[in-house]
Short mmCIF file of C-alpha atoms and ligand atoms in Angstrom, two decimals:
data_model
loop_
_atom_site.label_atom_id
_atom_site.label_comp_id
_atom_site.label_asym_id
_atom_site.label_seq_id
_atom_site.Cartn_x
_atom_site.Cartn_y
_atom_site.Cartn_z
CA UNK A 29 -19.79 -3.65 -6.19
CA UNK A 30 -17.52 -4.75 -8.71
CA UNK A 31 -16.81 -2.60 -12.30
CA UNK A 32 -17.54 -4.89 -14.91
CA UNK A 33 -14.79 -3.68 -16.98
CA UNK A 34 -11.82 -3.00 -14.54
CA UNK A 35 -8.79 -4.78 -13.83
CA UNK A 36 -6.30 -4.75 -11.41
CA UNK A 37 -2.60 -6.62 -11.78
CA UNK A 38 -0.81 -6.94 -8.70
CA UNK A 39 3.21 -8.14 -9.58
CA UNK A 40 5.11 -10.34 -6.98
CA UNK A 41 8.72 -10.62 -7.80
CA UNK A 42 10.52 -7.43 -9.73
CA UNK A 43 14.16 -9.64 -10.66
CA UNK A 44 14.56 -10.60 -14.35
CA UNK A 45 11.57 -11.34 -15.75
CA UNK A 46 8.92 -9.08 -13.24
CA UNK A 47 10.96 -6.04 -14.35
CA UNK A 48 10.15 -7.09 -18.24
CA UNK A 49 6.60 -7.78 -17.48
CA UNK A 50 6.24 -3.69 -15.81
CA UNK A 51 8.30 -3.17 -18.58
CA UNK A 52 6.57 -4.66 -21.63
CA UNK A 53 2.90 -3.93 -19.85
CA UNK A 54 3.44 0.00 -20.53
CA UNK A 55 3.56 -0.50 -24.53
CA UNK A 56 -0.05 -2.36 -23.99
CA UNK A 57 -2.79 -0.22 -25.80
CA UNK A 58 -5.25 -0.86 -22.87
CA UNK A 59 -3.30 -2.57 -19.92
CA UNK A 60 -4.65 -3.84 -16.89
CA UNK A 61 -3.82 -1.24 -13.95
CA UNK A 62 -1.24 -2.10 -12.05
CA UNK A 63 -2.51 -2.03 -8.37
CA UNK A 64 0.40 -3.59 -6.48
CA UNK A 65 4.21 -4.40 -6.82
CA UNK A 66 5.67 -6.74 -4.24
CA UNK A 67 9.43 -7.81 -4.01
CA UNK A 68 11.49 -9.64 -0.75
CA UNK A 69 11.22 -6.51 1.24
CA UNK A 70 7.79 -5.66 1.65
CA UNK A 71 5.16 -4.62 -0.94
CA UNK A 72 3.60 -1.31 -2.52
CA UNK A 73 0.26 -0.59 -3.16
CA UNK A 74 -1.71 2.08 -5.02
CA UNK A 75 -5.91 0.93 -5.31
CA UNK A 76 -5.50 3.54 -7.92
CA UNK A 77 -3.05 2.11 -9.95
CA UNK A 78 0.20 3.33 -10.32
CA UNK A 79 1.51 5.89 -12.74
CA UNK A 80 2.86 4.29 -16.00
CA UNK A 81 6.26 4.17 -15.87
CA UNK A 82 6.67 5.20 -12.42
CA UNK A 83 7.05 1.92 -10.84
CA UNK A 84 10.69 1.81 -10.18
CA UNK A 85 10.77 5.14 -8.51
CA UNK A 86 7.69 4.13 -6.60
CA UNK A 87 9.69 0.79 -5.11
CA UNK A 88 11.99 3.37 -4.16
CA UNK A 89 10.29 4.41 -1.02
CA UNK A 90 9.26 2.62 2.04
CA UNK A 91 7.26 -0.22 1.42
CA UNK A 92 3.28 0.49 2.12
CA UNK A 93 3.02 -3.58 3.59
CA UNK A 94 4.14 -7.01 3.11
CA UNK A 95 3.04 -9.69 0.84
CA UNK A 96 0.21 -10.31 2.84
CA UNK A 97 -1.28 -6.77 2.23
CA UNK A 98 -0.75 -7.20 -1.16
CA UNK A 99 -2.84 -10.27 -1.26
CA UNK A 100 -5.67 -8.90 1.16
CA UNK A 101 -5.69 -6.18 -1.88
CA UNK A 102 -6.27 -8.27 -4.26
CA UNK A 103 -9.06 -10.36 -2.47
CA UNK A 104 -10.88 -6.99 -1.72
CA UNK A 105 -10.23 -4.47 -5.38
CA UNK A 106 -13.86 -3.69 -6.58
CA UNK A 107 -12.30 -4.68 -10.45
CA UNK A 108 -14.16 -7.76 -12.15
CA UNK A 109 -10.97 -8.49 -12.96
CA UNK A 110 -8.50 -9.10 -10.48
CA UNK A 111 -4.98 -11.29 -11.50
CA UNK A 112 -1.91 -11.85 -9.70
CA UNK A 113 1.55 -12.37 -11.11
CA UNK A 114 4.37 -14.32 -8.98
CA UNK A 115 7.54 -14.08 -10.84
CA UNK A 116 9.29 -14.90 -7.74
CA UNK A 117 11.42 -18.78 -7.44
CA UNK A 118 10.02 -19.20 -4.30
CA UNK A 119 6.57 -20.65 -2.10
CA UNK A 120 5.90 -17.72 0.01
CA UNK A 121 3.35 -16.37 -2.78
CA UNK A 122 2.00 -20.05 -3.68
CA UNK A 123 1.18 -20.20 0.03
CA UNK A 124 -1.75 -17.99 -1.09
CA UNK A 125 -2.77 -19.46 -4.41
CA UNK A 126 -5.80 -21.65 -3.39
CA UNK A 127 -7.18 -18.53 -1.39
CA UNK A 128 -6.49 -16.24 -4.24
CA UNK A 129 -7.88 -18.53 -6.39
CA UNK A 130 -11.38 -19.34 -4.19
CA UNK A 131 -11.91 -15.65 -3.95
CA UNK A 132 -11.95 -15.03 -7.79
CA UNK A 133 -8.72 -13.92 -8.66
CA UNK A 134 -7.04 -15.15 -11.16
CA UNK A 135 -3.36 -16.48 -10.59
CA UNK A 136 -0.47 -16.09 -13.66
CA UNK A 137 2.76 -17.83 -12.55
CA UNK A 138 5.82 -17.84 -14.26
CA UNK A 139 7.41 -19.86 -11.29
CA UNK A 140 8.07 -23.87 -11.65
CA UNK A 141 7.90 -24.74 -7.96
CA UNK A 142 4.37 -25.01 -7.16
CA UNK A 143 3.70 -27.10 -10.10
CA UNK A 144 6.19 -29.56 -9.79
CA UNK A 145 6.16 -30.46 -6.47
CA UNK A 146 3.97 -33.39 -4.39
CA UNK A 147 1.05 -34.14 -6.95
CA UNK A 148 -1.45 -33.11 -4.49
CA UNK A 149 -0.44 -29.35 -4.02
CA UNK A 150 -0.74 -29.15 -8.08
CA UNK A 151 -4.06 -30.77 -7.90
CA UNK A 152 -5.30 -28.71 -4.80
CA UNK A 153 -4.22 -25.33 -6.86
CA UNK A 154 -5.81 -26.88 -10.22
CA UNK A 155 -9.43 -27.30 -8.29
CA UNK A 156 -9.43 -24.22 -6.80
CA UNK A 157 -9.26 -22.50 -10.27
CA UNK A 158 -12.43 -24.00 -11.19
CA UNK A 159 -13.42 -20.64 -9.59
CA UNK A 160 -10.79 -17.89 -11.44
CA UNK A 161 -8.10 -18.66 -14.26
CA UNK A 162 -4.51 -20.16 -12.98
CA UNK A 163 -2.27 -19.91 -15.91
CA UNK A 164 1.04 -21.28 -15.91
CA UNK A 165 2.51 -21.20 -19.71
CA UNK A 166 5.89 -19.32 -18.86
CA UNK A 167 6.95 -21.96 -16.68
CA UNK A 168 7.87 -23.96 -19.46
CA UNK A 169 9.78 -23.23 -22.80
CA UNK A 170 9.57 -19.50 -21.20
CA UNK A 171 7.65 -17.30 -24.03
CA UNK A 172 6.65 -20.47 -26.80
CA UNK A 173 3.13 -22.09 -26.75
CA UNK A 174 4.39 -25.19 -25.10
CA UNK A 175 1.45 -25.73 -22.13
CA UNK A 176 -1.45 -23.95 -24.05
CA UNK A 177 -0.95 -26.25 -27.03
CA UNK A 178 -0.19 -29.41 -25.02
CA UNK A 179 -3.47 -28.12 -23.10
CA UNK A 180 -5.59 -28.01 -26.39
CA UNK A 181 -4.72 -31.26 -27.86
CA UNK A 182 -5.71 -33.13 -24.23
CA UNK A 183 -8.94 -31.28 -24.36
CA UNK A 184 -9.77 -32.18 -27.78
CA UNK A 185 -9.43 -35.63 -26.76
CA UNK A 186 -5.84 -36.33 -27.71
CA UNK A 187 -3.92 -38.68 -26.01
CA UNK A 188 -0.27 -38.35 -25.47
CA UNK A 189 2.60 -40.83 -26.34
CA UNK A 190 5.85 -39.62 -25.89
CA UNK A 191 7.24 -36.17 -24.55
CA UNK A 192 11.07 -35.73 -25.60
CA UNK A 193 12.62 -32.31 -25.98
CA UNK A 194 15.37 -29.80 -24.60
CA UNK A 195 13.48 -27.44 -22.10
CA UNK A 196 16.67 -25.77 -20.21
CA UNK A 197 18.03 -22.97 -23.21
CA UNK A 198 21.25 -22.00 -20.37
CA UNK A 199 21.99 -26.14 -20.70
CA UNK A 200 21.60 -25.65 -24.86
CA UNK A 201 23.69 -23.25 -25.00
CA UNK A 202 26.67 -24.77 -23.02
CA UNK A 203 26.28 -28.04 -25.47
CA UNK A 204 26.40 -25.30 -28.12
CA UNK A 205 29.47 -24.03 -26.95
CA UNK A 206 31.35 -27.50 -26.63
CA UNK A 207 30.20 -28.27 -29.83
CA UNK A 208 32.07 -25.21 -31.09
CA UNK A 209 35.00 -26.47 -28.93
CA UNK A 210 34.77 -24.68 -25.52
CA UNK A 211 35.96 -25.76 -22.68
CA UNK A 212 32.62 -26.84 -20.05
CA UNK A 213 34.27 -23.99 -17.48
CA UNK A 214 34.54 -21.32 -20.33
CA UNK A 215 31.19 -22.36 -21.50
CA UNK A 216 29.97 -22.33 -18.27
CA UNK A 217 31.61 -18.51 -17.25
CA UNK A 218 30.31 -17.19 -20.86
CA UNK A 219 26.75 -18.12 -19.95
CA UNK A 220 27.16 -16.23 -16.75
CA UNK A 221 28.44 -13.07 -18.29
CA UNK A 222 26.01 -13.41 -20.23
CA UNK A 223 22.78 -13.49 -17.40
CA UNK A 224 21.26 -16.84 -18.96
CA UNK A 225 22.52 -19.12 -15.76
CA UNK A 226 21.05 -18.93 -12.40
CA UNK A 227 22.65 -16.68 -10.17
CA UNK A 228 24.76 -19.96 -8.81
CA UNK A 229 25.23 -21.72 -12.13
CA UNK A 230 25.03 -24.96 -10.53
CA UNK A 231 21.90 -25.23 -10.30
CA UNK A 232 21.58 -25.12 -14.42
CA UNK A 233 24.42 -28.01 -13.76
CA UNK A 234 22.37 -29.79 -11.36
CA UNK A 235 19.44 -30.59 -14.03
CA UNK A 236 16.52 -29.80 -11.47
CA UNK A 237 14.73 -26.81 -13.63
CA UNK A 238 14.69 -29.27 -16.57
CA UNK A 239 13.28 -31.90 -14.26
CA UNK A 240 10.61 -29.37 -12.92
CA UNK A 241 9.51 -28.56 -16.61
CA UNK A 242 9.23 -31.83 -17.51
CA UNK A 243 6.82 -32.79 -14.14
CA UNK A 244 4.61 -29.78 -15.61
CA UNK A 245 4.19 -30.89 -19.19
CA UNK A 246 3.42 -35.03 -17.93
CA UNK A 247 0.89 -33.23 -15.57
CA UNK A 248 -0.74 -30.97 -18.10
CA UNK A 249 -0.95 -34.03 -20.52
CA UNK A 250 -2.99 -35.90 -17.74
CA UNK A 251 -0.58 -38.32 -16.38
CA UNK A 252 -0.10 -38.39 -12.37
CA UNK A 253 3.74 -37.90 -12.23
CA UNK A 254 5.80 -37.34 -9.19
CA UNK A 255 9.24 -35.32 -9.30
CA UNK A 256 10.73 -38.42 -7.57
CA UNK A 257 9.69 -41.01 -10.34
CA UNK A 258 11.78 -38.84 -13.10
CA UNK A 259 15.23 -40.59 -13.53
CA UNK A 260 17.33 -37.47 -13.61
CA UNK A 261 21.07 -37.62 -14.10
CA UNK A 262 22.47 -33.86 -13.54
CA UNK A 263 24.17 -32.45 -16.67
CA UNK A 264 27.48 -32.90 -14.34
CA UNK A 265 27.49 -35.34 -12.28
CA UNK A 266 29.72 -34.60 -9.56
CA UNK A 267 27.81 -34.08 -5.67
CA UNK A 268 31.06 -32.85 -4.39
CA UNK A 269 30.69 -29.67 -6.67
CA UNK A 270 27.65 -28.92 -5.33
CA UNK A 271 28.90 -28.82 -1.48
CA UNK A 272 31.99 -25.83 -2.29
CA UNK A 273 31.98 -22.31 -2.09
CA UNK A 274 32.25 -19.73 -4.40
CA UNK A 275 35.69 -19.69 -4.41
CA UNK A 276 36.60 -23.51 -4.77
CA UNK A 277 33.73 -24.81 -7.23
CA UNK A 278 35.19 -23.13 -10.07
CA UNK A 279 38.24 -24.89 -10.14
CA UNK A 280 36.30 -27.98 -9.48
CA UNK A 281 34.60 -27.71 -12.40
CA UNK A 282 37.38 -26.89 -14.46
CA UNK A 283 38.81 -30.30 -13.39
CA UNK A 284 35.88 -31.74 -15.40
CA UNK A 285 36.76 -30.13 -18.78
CA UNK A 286 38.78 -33.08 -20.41
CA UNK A 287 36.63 -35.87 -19.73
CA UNK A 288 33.81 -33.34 -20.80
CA UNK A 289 36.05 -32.51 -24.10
CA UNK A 290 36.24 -36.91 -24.35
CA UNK A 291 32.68 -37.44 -23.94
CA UNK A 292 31.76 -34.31 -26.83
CA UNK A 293 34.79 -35.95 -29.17
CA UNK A 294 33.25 -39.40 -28.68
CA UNK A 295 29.80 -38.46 -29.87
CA UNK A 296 31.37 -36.25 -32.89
CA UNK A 297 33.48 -39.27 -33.90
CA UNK A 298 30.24 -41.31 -34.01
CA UNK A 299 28.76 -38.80 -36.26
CA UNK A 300 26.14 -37.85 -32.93
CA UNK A 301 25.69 -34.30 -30.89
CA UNK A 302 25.42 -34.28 -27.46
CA UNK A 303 22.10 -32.69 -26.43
CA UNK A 304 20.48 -32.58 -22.37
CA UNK A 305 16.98 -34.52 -23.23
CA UNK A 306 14.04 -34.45 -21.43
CA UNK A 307 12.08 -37.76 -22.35
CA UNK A 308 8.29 -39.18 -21.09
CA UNK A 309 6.57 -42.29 -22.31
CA UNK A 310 5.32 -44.86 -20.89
CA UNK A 311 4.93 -43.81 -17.75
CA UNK A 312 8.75 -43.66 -17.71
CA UNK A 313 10.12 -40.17 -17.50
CA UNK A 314 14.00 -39.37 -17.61
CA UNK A 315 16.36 -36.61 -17.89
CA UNK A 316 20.09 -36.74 -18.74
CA UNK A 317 22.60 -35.94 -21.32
CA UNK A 318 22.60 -37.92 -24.30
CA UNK A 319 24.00 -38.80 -27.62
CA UNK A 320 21.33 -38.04 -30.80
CA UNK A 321 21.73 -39.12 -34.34
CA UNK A 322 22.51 -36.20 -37.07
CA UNK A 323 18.57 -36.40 -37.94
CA UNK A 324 16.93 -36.32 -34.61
CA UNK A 325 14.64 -33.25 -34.40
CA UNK A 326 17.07 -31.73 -31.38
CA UNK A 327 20.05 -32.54 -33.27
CA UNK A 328 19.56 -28.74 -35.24
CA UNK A 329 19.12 -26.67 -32.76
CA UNK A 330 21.65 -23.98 -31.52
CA UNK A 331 21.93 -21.16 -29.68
CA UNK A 332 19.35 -20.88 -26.27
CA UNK A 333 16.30 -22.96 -28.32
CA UNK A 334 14.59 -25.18 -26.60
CA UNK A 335 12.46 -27.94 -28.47
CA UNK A 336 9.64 -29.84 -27.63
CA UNK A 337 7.80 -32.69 -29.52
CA UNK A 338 4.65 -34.29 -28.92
CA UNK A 339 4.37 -37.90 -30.17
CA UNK A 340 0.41 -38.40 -29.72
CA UNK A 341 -2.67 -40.90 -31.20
CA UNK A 342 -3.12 -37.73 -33.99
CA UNK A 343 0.33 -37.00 -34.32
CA UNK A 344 2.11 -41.29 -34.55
CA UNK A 345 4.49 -40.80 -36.76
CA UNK A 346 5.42 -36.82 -37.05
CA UNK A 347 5.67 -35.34 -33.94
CA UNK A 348 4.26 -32.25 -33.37
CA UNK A 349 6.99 -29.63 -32.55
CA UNK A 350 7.43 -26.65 -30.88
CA UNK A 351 11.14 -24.69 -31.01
CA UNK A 352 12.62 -21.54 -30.60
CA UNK A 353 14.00 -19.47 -27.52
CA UNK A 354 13.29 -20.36 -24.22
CA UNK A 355 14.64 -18.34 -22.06
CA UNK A 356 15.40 -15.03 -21.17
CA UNK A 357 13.48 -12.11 -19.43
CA UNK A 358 11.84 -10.72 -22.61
CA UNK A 359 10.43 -13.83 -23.61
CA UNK A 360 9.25 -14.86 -20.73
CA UNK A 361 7.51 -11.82 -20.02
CA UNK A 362 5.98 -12.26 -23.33
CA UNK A 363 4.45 -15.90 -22.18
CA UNK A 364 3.11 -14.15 -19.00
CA UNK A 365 1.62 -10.93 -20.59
CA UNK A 366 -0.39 -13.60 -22.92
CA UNK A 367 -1.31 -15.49 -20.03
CA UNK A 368 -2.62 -12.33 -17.96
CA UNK A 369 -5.03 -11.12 -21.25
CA UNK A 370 -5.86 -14.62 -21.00
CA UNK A 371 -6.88 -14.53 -17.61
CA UNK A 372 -8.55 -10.44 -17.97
CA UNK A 373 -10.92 -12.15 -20.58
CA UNK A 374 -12.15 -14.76 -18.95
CA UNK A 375 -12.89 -12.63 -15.76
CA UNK A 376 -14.51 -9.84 -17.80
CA UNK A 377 -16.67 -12.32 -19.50
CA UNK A 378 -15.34 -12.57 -23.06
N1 NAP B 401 14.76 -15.79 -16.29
C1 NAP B 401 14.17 -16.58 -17.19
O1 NAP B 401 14.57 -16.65 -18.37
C2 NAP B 401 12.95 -17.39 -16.79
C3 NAP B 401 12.26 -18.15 -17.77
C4 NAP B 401 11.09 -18.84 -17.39
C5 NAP B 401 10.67 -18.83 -16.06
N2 NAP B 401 11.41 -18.13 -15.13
C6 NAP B 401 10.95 -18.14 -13.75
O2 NAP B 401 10.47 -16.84 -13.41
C7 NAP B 401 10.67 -16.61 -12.01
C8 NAP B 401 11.44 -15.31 -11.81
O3 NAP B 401 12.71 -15.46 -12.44
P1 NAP B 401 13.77 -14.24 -12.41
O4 NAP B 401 14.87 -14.65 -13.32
O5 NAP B 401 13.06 -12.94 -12.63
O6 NAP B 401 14.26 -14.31 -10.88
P2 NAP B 401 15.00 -13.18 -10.04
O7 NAP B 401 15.67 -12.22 -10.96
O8 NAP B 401 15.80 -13.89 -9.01
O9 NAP B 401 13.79 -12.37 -9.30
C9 NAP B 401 13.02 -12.94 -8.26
C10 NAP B 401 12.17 -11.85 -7.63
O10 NAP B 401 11.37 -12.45 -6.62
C11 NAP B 401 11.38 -11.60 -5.47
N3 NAP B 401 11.05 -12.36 -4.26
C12 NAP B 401 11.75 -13.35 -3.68
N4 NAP B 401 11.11 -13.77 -2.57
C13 NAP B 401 9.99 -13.01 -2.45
C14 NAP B 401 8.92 -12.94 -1.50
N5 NAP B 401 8.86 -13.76 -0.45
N6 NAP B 401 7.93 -12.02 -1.68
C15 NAP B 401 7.96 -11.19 -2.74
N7 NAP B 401 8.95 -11.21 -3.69
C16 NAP B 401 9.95 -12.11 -3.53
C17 NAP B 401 12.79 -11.05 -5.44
O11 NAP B 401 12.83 -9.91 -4.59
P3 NAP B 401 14.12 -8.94 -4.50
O12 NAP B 401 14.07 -8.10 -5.74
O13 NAP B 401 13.86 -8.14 -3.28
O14 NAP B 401 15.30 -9.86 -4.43
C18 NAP B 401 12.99 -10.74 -6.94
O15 NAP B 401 12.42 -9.47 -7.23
C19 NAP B 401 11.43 -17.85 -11.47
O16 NAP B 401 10.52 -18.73 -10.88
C20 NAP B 401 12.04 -18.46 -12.74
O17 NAP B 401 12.26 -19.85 -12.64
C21 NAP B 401 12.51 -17.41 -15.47
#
């Protein structure tokens, strides 16, 4: 029998941003009790819920299961409302989603990979959450209303145009620091030191998240787009890099920096910035570094801010735009927080 106003949260996935989410949940007036925590090494469960605050110290000890357990808990917890977070980069939790999903749990994912993959996994998860909530809006533009508002304009019978925007805030931020006369492989070691790259920077270099984020936002505005049909030049393009070790990419890169210095004096000299844009319309998706004109809407942005701008039959002329930070472990935790009320509200009813 199933308490009509319970919840349980069960967190997959404690790095950056599953840390934050613990984190941020415990200055919640009435949070949702967290039931289970699950990371690479097994999982820890508490039908309960787990002491506020204690969760570090509780991940501490040997783990009670594995993943699996975790998500047999969360099939069978008596709560009316039962969600589960992955804030993991991987599939092994995504395996699961469609079951989750059939038995009335609702699903908040912070995690690209399921979504922009073969077209028919996203549909297969999308169906299935005609039974519980599957919300998705940290996957792109981290903690900013990207997906709910692109979401809200298709269901009020909107149609989209054109998608353009900057939706990696690591690649903004190295065109930030060339602008202010960087070299790419200082730029590139400042945005490490400073956590905003993935753990192997490359793969910011490699273009692939921004890819994946643009995939989600085509979907969610109704058009059947697969991750091979995006024309994607990397941010560096240069396979060999991407084959070295640790110790011999560096210097690699660093063997980039003066025809990356040419290509940033070129566009100053023609008046231009040099931004990574993400562009859709019709049909035709892209990604790839490009020159933009002093009054394009991503030619003011600095720092980590990503932009998007919807060009739709309501919005012709003035795009509708969405900017600010988008990335980070605090914003994103923000996005999924939102997106697990969300969820708790539907499940409970209201
Ligand atoms: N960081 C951002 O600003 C940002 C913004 C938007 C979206 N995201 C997305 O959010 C997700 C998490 O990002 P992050 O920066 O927090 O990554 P992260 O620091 O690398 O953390 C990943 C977590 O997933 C866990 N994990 C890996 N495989 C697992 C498995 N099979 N079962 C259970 N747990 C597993 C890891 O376990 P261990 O702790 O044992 O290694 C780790 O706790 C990613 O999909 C990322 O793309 C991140």
């Amino acid at each position: 029998m199933r308490s009509s106003d319970s919840s349980a949260l069960f967190v997959v996935g404690v790095g950056r941003v599953g840390q934050a989410v613990l984190d941020e949940l415990q200055r919640l007036p009435e949070a949702p009790r967290v039931i289970g925590i699950a990371r690479s090494s097994g999982a820890w469960l508490e039908p309960e819920g787990l002491q506020t605050g204690s969760w570090r110290e509780r991940i501490t000890a040997e783990p009670d299961g594995a993943l699996d357990d975790l998500v047999a808990s969360a099939i069978d917890h008596p709560a009316a409302a039962r969600i589960v977070v992955d804030c993991t980069a991987g599939h092994a939790l995504a395996a699961h989603y469609c079951e989750l999903l059939e038995a009335g749990v609702a699903v908040v994912s912070a995690n690209k990979l399921p979504f922009a993959g073969p077209l028919a996994d996203y549909h297969r998860c999308f169906e299935a959450a005609a039974t519980a909530p599957l919300r998705i809006e940290a996957t792109v533009g981290a903690g900013l209303p990207v997906l709910c508002t692109l979401g809200d304009l298709i269901r009020t019978g909107d149609r989209v145009l054109r998608i353009e925007g900057v939706l990696s805030g690591t690649l903004a931020h190295l065109c930030d620091r060339l602008d202010a006369g960087d070299t790419l492989s200082a730029a590139v070691r400042n945005a490490l030191q400073l956590g905003m790259t993935e753990p192997d920077p490359r793969d910011d270099l490699a273009g692939q998240d921004v890819v994946r984020k643009l995939v989600i936002l085509a979907r969610t505005a109704g058009f059947d787009l697969e991750p091979e049909a995006v024309q994607a030049e990397p941010f560096l393009d240069d396979p060999k890099l991407f084959e070295l070790d640790e110790s011999s990419w560096w210097d690699r890169l660093a063997a980039h920096d003066a025809a990356i210095a040419r290509r940033w004096n070129e566009a100053r000299k023609h008046g231009n910035r040099s931004a990574y844009l993400a562009t859709f319309a019709d049909g035709h998706a892209s990604v790839r570094l490009e020159e933009v004109p002093p009054e394009h809407p991503v030619a003011s942005l600095s720092g980590t801010d990503n932009m998007v701008a919807f060009t739709t039959r309501r919005y012709p002329t003035h795009p509708l735009v969405i900017r600010g930070p988008g990335a980070g472990p605090e914003v994103t935790a923000a996005g999924v927080l939102a997106d697990i009320l969300h969820a708790r509200g539907v499940l409970r009813g209201r």
